[in-house]
Coordinates of C-alpha atoms in Angstrom, one line a residue:
M43 CA -71.3 45.0 -64.8
R44 CA -71.4 47.5 -62.1
S45 CA -72.5 44.9 -59.5
L46 CA -69.7 42.5 -60.4
S47 CA -67.1 45.2 -60.1
E48 CA -68.5 46.3 -56.8
K49 CA -68.5 42.7 -55.6
E50 CA -64.9 42.2 -56.6
R51 CA -64.0 45.5 -55.0
E52 CA -65.6 44.3 -51.7
D53 CA -63.8 41.0 -51.9
S54 CA -60.5 42.7 -52.5
E55 CA -61.2 45.1 -49.7
E56 CA -62.0 42.1 -47.4
D57 CA -58.8 40.4 -48.4
Y58 CA -56.9 43.5 -47.8
D59 CA -58.5 43.9 -44.4
N60 CA -57.8 40.3 -43.5
M61 CA -54.1 40.7 -44.5
A62 CA -53.9 43.9 -42.4
I63 CA -55.4 42.2 -39.4
A64 CA -53.1 39.1 -39.8
S65 CA -50.0 41.3 -40.1
F66 CA -51.2 43.4 -37.1
I67 CA -51.7 40.2 -35.0
S68 CA -48.3 38.8 -36.1
S69 CA -46.4 42.0 -35.2
R70 CA -48.3 42.3 -31.9
S71 CA -47.5 38.7 -31.0
R72 CA -43.8 39.2 -31.9
R73 CA -43.6 42.2 -29.6
A74 CA -45.4 40.4 -26.8
T75 CA -43.1 37.4 -27.0
P76 CA -40.6 38.6 -24.3
K77 CA -43.5 39.5 -22.0
T78 CA -45.1 36.1 -22.3
P79 CA -44.2 34.0 -19.2
T80 CA -42.1 31.0 -20.2
P81 CA -42.7 27.6 -18.6
K82 CA -40.4 27.0 -15.7
R83 CA -38.1 24.1 -16.6
P84 CA -34.7 23.3 -15.4
T85 CA -33.3 23.6 -19.0
T86 CA -35.2 26.6 -20.4
R87 CA -32.0 28.0 -22.0
L88 CA -31.4 24.7 -23.9
G89 CA -35.0 24.8 -25.1
S90 CA -34.8 28.4 -26.4
A91 CA -31.5 27.7 -28.2
L92 CA -33.1 24.7 -29.9
V93 CA -36.1 26.9 -31.0
V94 CA -33.7 29.3 -32.7
D95 CA -32.2 26.3 -34.6
V96 CA -35.6 25.3 -35.8
D97 CA -36.2 28.8 -37.0
D98 CA -33.1 28.7 -39.1
E99 CA -34.3 25.6 -40.9
V100 CA -37.8 27.0 -41.5
S101 CA -37.0 30.5 -42.7
E102 CA -40.0 31.2 -44.9
E103 CA -42.4 31.7 -41.9
P104 CA -41.7 33.8 -38.8
S105 CA -44.5 32.1 -36.9
P106 CA -42.3 29.2 -35.4
L107 CA -40.5 31.8 -33.3
I108 CA -43.8 32.7 -31.6
R109 CA -44.6 30.9 -28.3
K110 CA -48.1 29.9 -27.6
S111 CA -49.8 32.5 -25.3
S112 CA -52.4 31.9 -22.8
K113 CA -54.7 34.3 -24.6
K114 CA -56.0 32.9 -27.8
P115 CA -55.9 35.6 -30.6
T116 CA -59.1 35.8 -32.6
V117 CA -58.0 35.5 -36.2
P118 CA -60.7 35.6 -38.9
K119 CA -61.2 32.4 -40.8
S120 CA -59.5 32.9 -44.2
G121 CA -56.9 31.4 -46.4
K122 CA -54.2 32.4 -43.9
E123 CA -55.3 29.6 -41.4
S124 CA -52.5 27.5 -42.8
S125 CA -49.8 29.8 -41.3
V126 CA -51.5 29.6 -37.9
R127 CA -51.6 25.8 -38.1
V128 CA -47.9 25.7 -39.1
M129 CA -47.1 27.9 -36.1
E130 CA -49.0 25.6 -33.7
V131 CA -47.5 22.3 -35.1
S132 CA -44.0 23.7 -35.0
N133 CA -44.5 24.9 -31.4
V134 CA -45.7 21.5 -30.3
E135 CA -42.7 19.8 -32.0
V136 CA -40.3 22.2 -30.5
G137 CA -41.9 21.8 -27.1
E138 CA -41.7 18.0 -27.2
F139 CA -38.1 18.2 -28.3
G140 CA -37.2 20.7 -25.6
E141 CA -38.9 18.4 -23.0
K142 CA -36.8 15.4 -24.2
V143 CA -33.6 17.4 -24.1
A144 CA -34.6 18.7 -20.6
E145 CA -35.2 15.1 -19.5
E146 CA -31.9 13.9 -20.9
S147 CA -29.9 16.8 -19.5
G148 CA -31.7 16.3 -16.1
E149 CA -30.7 12.6 -16.1
K150 CA -27.0 13.6 -16.9
V151 CA -27.0 16.1 -14.1
S152 CA -28.6 13.6 -11.7
E153 CA -26.0 11.0 -12.7
K154 CA -23.1 13.5 -12.1
S155 CA -24.5 14.5 -8.8
T156 CA -24.9 10.8 -7.8
E157 CA -21.3 10.0 -8.8
K158 CA -20.1 13.0 -6.8
E159 CA -22.1 12.0 -3.8
K160 CA -20.6 8.5 -4.0
S161 CA -17.1 9.8 -4.2
V162 CA -17.7 12.1 -1.3
R163 CA -19.1 9.2 0.8
K164 CA -16.2 7.1 -0.2
S165 CA -13.7 9.7 0.9
V166 CA -15.5 10.3 4.1
K167 CA -15.5 6.6 4.9
Q168 CA -11.8 6.4 4.1
K169 CA -11.0 9.3 6.4
A170 CA -13.2 7.8 9.1
S171 CA -11.6 4.4 8.9
A172 CA -8.1 6.1 9.0
N173 CA -8.9 8.2 12.0
E174 CA -10.7 5.6 14.1
E175 CA -8.9 3.2 16.3
P176 CA -9.6 -0.5 15.7
G177 CA -12.1 -1.8 18.1
S178 CA -13.7 1.5 18.8
S179 CA -17.5 1.7 19.0
K180 CA -18.4 4.3 16.4
K181 CA -20.7 4.2 13.3
A182 CA -22.0 0.8 12.3
K183 CA -21.0 1.3 8.6
V184 CA -17.4 1.9 9.5
G185 CA -17.5 -1.1 11.8
V186 CA -18.8 -3.3 8.9
A187 CA -16.0 -2.0 6.6
K188 CA -13.4 -2.8 9.3
N189 CA -14.9 -6.3 9.8
E190 CA -14.5 -6.9 6.1
G191 CA -10.9 -5.8 6.3
R192 CA -10.3 -8.1 9.2
E193 CA -11.8 -11.1 7.4
N194 CA -9.6 -10.3 4.4
L195 CA -6.6 -10.7 6.6
R196 CA -7.5 -14.4 7.2
N197 CA -7.1 -15.0 3.5
Q198 CA -3.6 -13.4 3.2
K199 CA -0.5 -15.5 2.6
V200 CA 1.4 -16.6 5.6
L201 CA 5.1 -15.9 5.2
W202 CA 7.5 -18.4 6.8
G203 CA 10.6 -16.4 6.9
R204 CA 14.2 -17.6 6.6
T205 CA 16.6 -19.6 8.8
F206 CA 20.3 -20.4 8.6
A207 CA 21.6 -23.8 7.9
P208 CA 24.4 -24.6 10.4
N209 CA 26.7 -26.0 7.7
I210 CA 26.8 -22.7 5.8
L211 CA 27.5 -20.3 8.6
D212 CA 31.3 -20.5 7.9
M213 CA 31.0 -19.9 4.2
T214 CA 32.4 -16.7 2.7
G215 CA 29.1 -15.2 1.6
M216 CA 27.5 -15.8 5.1
C217 CA 30.3 -14.3 7.3
Q218 CA 29.1 -10.7 7.1
L219 CA 25.5 -11.8 7.8
V220 CA 26.5 -14.0 10.7
D221 CA 28.6 -11.2 12.2
I222 CA 25.7 -8.8 12.0
C223 CA 23.3 -11.3 13.7
E224 CA 25.8 -12.0 16.5
F225 CA 26.3 -8.2 17.1
Q226 CA 22.5 -7.8 17.3
Q227 CA 22.2 -10.9 19.5
W228 CA 19.8 -12.5 17.0
T229 CA 21.7 -15.6 16.0
H230 CA 19.6 -18.0 18.2
L231 CA 16.5 -17.0 16.4
F232 CA 17.7 -18.1 12.9
T233 CA 19.8 -21.2 13.7
N234 CA 17.1 -23.5 15.1
E235 CA 16.6 -26.4 12.8
S236 CA 13.3 -27.8 14.4
L237 CA 10.9 -24.9 13.9
K238 CA 7.1 -25.3 14.1
M239 CA 4.5 -22.9 12.6
Y240 CA 0.8 -22.6 13.2
E241 CA -0.9 -20.9 10.2
A242 CA -4.4 -20.9 11.6
E243 CA -3.3 -19.2 14.8
V244 CA -1.2 -16.7 12.8
C245 CA -4.3 -15.7 10.7
S246 CA -6.4 -15.4 13.9
F247 CA -3.6 -13.3 15.5
Y248 CA -3.6 -10.7 12.7
A249 CA -7.4 -10.7 12.2
D250 CA -8.1 -9.9 15.9
I251 CA -5.2 -7.6 16.6
F252 CA -5.6 -4.0 17.6
T253 CA -3.5 -1.4 19.4
V254 CA -4.3 0.9 22.3
E255 CA -2.3 3.8 23.8
D256 CA 1.4 3.3 24.6
D257 CA 1.7 1.0 21.6
N258 CA 0.3 -2.0 23.5
I259 CA -1.0 -4.7 21.2
C260 CA -4.1 -6.5 22.2
M261 CA -5.1 -9.8 20.6
K262 CA -7.2 -12.9 21.0
V263 CA -6.1 -16.3 19.7
N264 CA -8.1 -19.5 20.3
G265 CA -10.0 -17.9 23.2
V266 CA -6.9 -16.5 24.9
D267 CA -6.6 -12.7 25.4
F268 CA -3.2 -11.3 25.9
V269 CA -1.4 -7.9 25.6
T270 CA 2.2 -7.3 24.6
D271 CA 4.5 -4.4 23.8
E272 CA 8.1 -3.9 22.9
P273 CA 9.7 -4.9 26.2
V274 CA 7.4 -8.0 26.6
L275 CA 8.1 -9.1 23.0
G276 CA 11.8 -8.5 23.4
T277 CA 11.8 -10.7 26.5
I278 CA 9.9 -13.5 24.7
L279 CA 12.3 -13.5 21.8
G280 CA 15.3 -13.0 23.9
V281 CA 16.6 -9.9 22.1
P282 CA 17.5 -6.4 23.4
T283 CA 14.9 -3.6 23.1
D284 CA 17.2 -0.6 22.6
G285 CA 18.3 1.0 19.4
I286 CA 16.5 1.9 16.2
S287 CA 12.8 1.0 16.6
S288 CA 11.3 2.6 13.4
I289 CA 12.1 2.5 9.7
E290 CA 10.7 5.9 8.9
G291 CA 13.9 7.2 7.3
T292 CA 16.0 7.2 4.2
C293 CA 19.4 5.8 3.5
S294 CA 22.3 8.1 2.7
S295 CA 23.4 8.6 -0.9
N296 CA 26.9 7.2 -0.1
F297 CA 25.4 3.9 1.0
R298 CA 23.2 3.8 -2.0
N299 CA 26.1 4.2 -4.3
T300 CA 28.2 1.7 -2.4
I301 CA 25.7 -1.2 -2.7
L302 CA 24.8 -0.7 -6.3
K303 CA 26.6 -1.8 -9.4
D304 CA 28.0 0.8 -11.7
D305 CA 25.6 0.0 -14.5
A306 CA 22.6 -0.4 -12.3
V307 CA 19.4 1.2 -13.6
Q308 CA 17.5 2.9 -10.8
Q309 CA 13.8 3.8 -10.8
E310 CA 13.2 6.6 -8.2
E311 CA 13.3 4.9 -4.8
W312 CA 13.0 1.3 -6.1
V313 CA 16.0 -0.9 -6.9
H314 CA 15.9 -4.5 -8.1
K315 CA 18.1 -6.9 -6.1
K316 CA 20.0 -7.9 -9.2
A317 CA 21.4 -4.3 -9.2
L318 CA 23.1 -4.9 -5.9
L319 CA 26.6 -6.1 -5.4
P320 CA 26.9 -9.8 -4.6
V321 CA 28.0 -9.2 -1.0
Y322 CA 24.8 -7.1 -0.3
Q323 CA 22.3 -9.5 -1.9
L324 CA 22.2 -11.8 1.2
L325 CA 21.8 -8.8 3.5
F326 CA 18.8 -7.8 1.3
E327 CA 17.4 -11.3 1.6
M328 CA 17.7 -11.0 5.4
V329 CA 15.8 -7.7 5.5
N330 CA 13.2 -8.5 2.8
K331 CA 12.4 -12.0 3.9
V332 CA 12.9 -11.9 7.7
L333 CA 12.9 -8.4 9.2
L334 CA 10.4 -6.6 6.9
P335 CA 8.7 -9.4 5.0
C336 CA 6.3 -8.6 2.2
A337 CA 4.0 -10.7 0.1
E338 CA 4.6 -8.7 -3.1
S339 CA 7.6 -7.1 -4.8
R340 CA 9.9 -9.6 -3.1
S341 CA 12.7 -8.8 -5.5
I342 CA 12.4 -5.0 -5.2
M343 CA 14.4 -3.1 -2.6
S344 CA 12.3 -0.3 -1.1
R345 CA 13.2 2.8 0.8
E346 CA 12.6 1.0 4.1
D347 CA 14.7 -1.9 3.1
M348 CA 17.7 0.3 2.2
F349 CA 17.3 2.3 5.4
L350 CA 17.5 -0.9 7.6
M351 CA 20.3 -2.4 5.5
E352 CA 22.4 0.7 6.1
A353 CA 21.8 0.5 9.8
L354 CA 22.7 -3.2 9.9
D355 CA 25.8 -2.7 7.7
A356 CA 27.0 0.1 10.0
Y357 CA 26.5 -2.2 13.1
S358 CA 23.9 0.1 14.6
T359 CA 21.8 -1.4 17.4
I360 CA 18.4 -2.4 16.1
N361 CA 15.3 -2.8 18.3
L362 CA 13.8 -6.0 16.7
S363 CA 10.7 -6.0 18.7
G364 CA 10.0 -2.3 17.9
I365 CA 10.5 -3.0 14.2
M366 CA 8.2 -6.0 14.3
I367 CA 5.4 -4.1 16.1
E368 CA 5.6 -1.2 13.6
H369 CA 5.4 -3.7 10.7
M370 CA 2.5 -5.6 12.3
K371 CA 0.5 -2.3 12.3
K372 CA 1.1 -1.8 8.6
V373 CA -0.2 -5.3 8.0
T374 CA -3.4 -4.8 9.9
Y375 CA -4.1 -1.4 8.4
F376 CA -3.1 -2.5 4.8
K377 CA -0.6 0.3 4.7
D378 CA 2.1 0.5 2.0
G379 CA 1.0 -2.5 0.0
N380 CA 0.3 -6.1 0.7
H381 CA 2.6 -7.4 3.4
G382 CA 1.1 -10.9 3.9
L383 CA 1.2 -12.3 7.4
P384 CA 4.8 -12.1 8.5
Y385 CA 6.9 -13.5 11.4
E386 CA 5.3 -16.9 11.5
F387 CA 7.9 -18.9 13.2
L388 CA 8.7 -16.0 15.6
L389 CA 5.0 -15.8 16.6
T390 CA 5.2 -19.5 17.7
K391 CA 7.3 -18.3 20.6
V392 CA 4.7 -15.7 21.5
F393 CA 1.9 -18.4 21.4
E394 CA 3.9 -20.7 23.6
F395 CA 4.8 -18.0 26.1
F396 CA 1.1 -17.1 26.6
K397 CA 0.1 -20.8 26.6
V398 CA -2.3 -20.5 23.7
P399 CA -3.9 -23.8 22.8
L400 CA -2.4 -24.6 19.4
G401 CA -3.8 -26.7 16.6
K402 CA -2.0 -28.6 13.9
A403 CA 1.6 -27.6 13.4
T404 CA 3.5 -27.2 10.1
N405 CA 7.1 -28.2 10.2
I406 CA 9.5 -26.2 8.1
T407 CA 11.1 -28.4 5.5
N408 CA 14.7 -28.0 4.4
E409 CA 13.5 -26.4 1.1
E410 CA 14.0 -22.9 2.4
I411 CA 17.4 -23.8 3.8
R412 CA 18.5 -25.3 0.5
K413 CA 17.4 -22.1 -1.3
L414 CA 19.5 -20.0 1.0
K415 CA 22.5 -22.4 0.7
A416 CA 22.2 -22.4 -3.1
R417 CA 22.1 -18.6 -3.2
N418 CA 25.2 -18.5 -1.0
V419 CA 27.0 -20.8 -3.4
I420 CA 26.1 -18.5 -6.3
L421 CA 27.5 -15.5 -4.4
E422 CA 30.7 -17.3 -3.6
G423 CA 31.1 -18.0 -7.3
Q424 CA 30.6 -14.4 -8.2
L425 CA 33.1 -13.3 -5.6
S426 CA 35.7 -15.7 -6.8
Q427 CA 35.2 -14.5 -10.4
A428 CA 35.6 -10.9 -9.2
Q429 CA 38.9 -11.8 -7.5
E430 CA 40.3 -13.7 -10.5
T431 CA 39.3 -11.1 -13.1
P432 CA 39.3 -7.7 -11.5
S433 CA 39.3 -5.9 -14.8
S434 CA 35.9 -7.2 -15.7
S435 CA 34.2 -5.7 -12.7
S436 CA 34.3 -2.3 -11.1
T437 CA 37.1 -1.3 -8.7
Q438 CA 34.6 -0.9 -6.0
G439 CA 33.3 -4.4 -6.3
V440 CA 36.8 -5.9 -6.2
E441 CA 37.6 -3.9 -3.1
V442 CA 34.5 -5.2 -1.4
A443 CA 35.3 -8.8 -2.3
R444 CA 38.8 -8.4 -1.0
L445 CA 37.5 -7.0 2.3
T446 CA 35.1 -9.9 2.5
K447 CA 37.9 -12.4 2.2
E448 CA 40.0 -10.6 4.7
N449 CA 37.0 -10.6 7.1
A450 CA 36.8 -14.4 6.7
D451 CA 40.5 -14.7 7.4
L452 CA 40.3 -12.5 10.5
R453 CA 37.4 -14.5 11.7
K454 CA 39.4 -17.7 11.4
Q455 CA 42.3 -16.1 13.2
V456 CA 40.0 -15.1 16.0
E457 CA 38.8 -18.6 16.4
D458 CA 42.3 -19.9 16.5
L459 CA 43.2 -17.3 19.2
K460 CA 40.2 -18.3 21.2
E461 CA 41.3 -21.9 21.1
R462 CA 44.9 -21.1 22.0
L463 CA 43.7 -18.9 24.9
L464 CA 41.6 -21.7 26.2
N465 CA 44.6 -24.1 26.0
E466 CA 46.9 -21.6 27.8
K467 CA 44.3 -21.0 30.4
G468 CA 44.0 -24.7 31.1
S469 CA 47.8 -25.0 31.3
A470 CA 48.0 -22.1 33.7
N471 CA 45.3 -23.6 35.9
A472 CA 47.2 -26.9 36.0
R473 CA 50.4 -25.1 37.0
M474 CA 48.5 -23.2 39.6
D475 CA 47.2 -26.4 41.1
I476 CA 50.7 -27.9 41.4
L477 CA 51.9 -24.7 43.0
L478 CA 49.1 -24.7 45.5
R479 CA 49.7 -28.3 46.4
T480 CA 53.4 -27.6 46.9
L481 CA 52.7 -24.7 49.2
A482 CA 50.2 -26.7 51.2
T483 CA 52.8 -29.5 51.7
S484 CA 55.6 -27.2 52.8
S485 CA 53.4 -25.4 55.3
L486 CA 52.7 -28.6 57.3
P487 CA 54.6 -28.9 60.7
P488 CA 57.3 -31.5 60.8
P489 CA 56.4 -34.7 62.6
S490 CA 57.3 -34.5 66.4
S491 CA 59.8 -37.1 67.8
A492 CA 58.6 -39.5 70.5
P493 CA 60.0 -38.7 74.1

C-alpha cells in the first residue's frame, strides 16, 4: 500500500513538474515573441493581421500566436505534445496563407506600377510628339509614331468642297453669298464648272507635308518637292493675302443672337445648323464645306465657324491663303477632331502651278451643284413663307427676310444703272466723234483759186 501511494505521488509530482515546465516555456515564448526576428517580406503587416484573425477562430489554445523561433525549446515528452503539434501546424498554415497573400498583393502592386509606367510613357510620347517639329531627327520611337500618323492621313476622306451653279447666282437666297464672294474677290474660285480633282495626289500632299519656320509649307508629291507660304498660295489662287488670317477667336454675343432662331436650343459653343435663320444657313454651308471643311459634325456649327461667319457677314477682309494654311496644319496634326483632307479642287491649282505629274483625274459631277441648288430653293420657300405670314415667325426673322429682298432689288437696280451708263457712254462717244470730225473739217484751209 505504501509503495503504491508513493508511486502515485511520484507520478503526480512528475505531472505537476511537466505542467510547470510547459507553462514556463509557454510564458517565456510569449514574452520572447516581439524579440524574435520576423522574416523580411514585402507584406509582413498583412501576414501579421491574418495571424490575429486565425487566433480569433482558435481561441482555446494560445499557441497559434507563437511564431517559430530559430531555437528549438526542449519540451519533455508527455501528454502535452499535442499542443506543440497544434502550434506547429497552425504556424505552417498561417505562413503559407501569408505567403499567398503576399504574392497576390505583390502582383497587384506590380500591376499598378506597370499601368502607371505605361501611362507615364504614353504622356511623355504625347508631349514629345506635340513639341517636335515634323521631319525632325529625334528619337526613333517618336518617328515611328509620326510615320503611323502620316500613313493614317492617306486613309482619310477627301473632301470635294462646293461650287456655285451659274444659273442660281441671281436667286434670292444666293445674293448675300455672291456679294460676299465678290467683295473678297473669290467668285472665280467657285463658279468654274469644269473642275478636276486628283485624290491620290491630295492624299500624298497631306501625308508628306511639314512646316518650317516663317510658316513655310514643304511637301513632296509624285517626286516633286516644292515650298509655299501665304503670298505664294495667294498668287496661285488669285486672291488677296491681307486681312484676317487666323480663326482663333470668338464671335460676339450680338451676332450669335442675330443668326439664331428664338426657340433654338444651344449646347455650350455648339449650334446645329437647323437652329440658324434661313438666310444664314447658306453662309454656314460656305464656311463649313468650303473654307473650314471637316469630315465629321458637318451639321454642327463650331466656335471657329461662327467667328468666320461673323467676319464674312460684316464684310471684313479675309486672308483665304492664311486660313487654308492654318487649317492644313490642324489636318496634319489631327488637332480639334477629324478634318478629312480638305481643299481638293483648290489644290489642283497648286499641283498645276508647280507642274506636278498628275495621275487619273476625277471630274466633279453636277450632284453637288444640284444639292446646293435644292437647298437654295428650300431657303427661298422659307423666306416667302416668312414674308406672307409674319405673325408665325419672329420679328427679327421677318426683318432679315425683308432686308434680303431689298438687297436683291437694289442689286437689280445696280445692274440696270450699269447698263444705262454703258449706253450713255456709247452715245457720248458717238457724239464726240461727230464733233471731232466737224472740227477737223472746219479747220482745213479753203481751196486756192487758180491764177
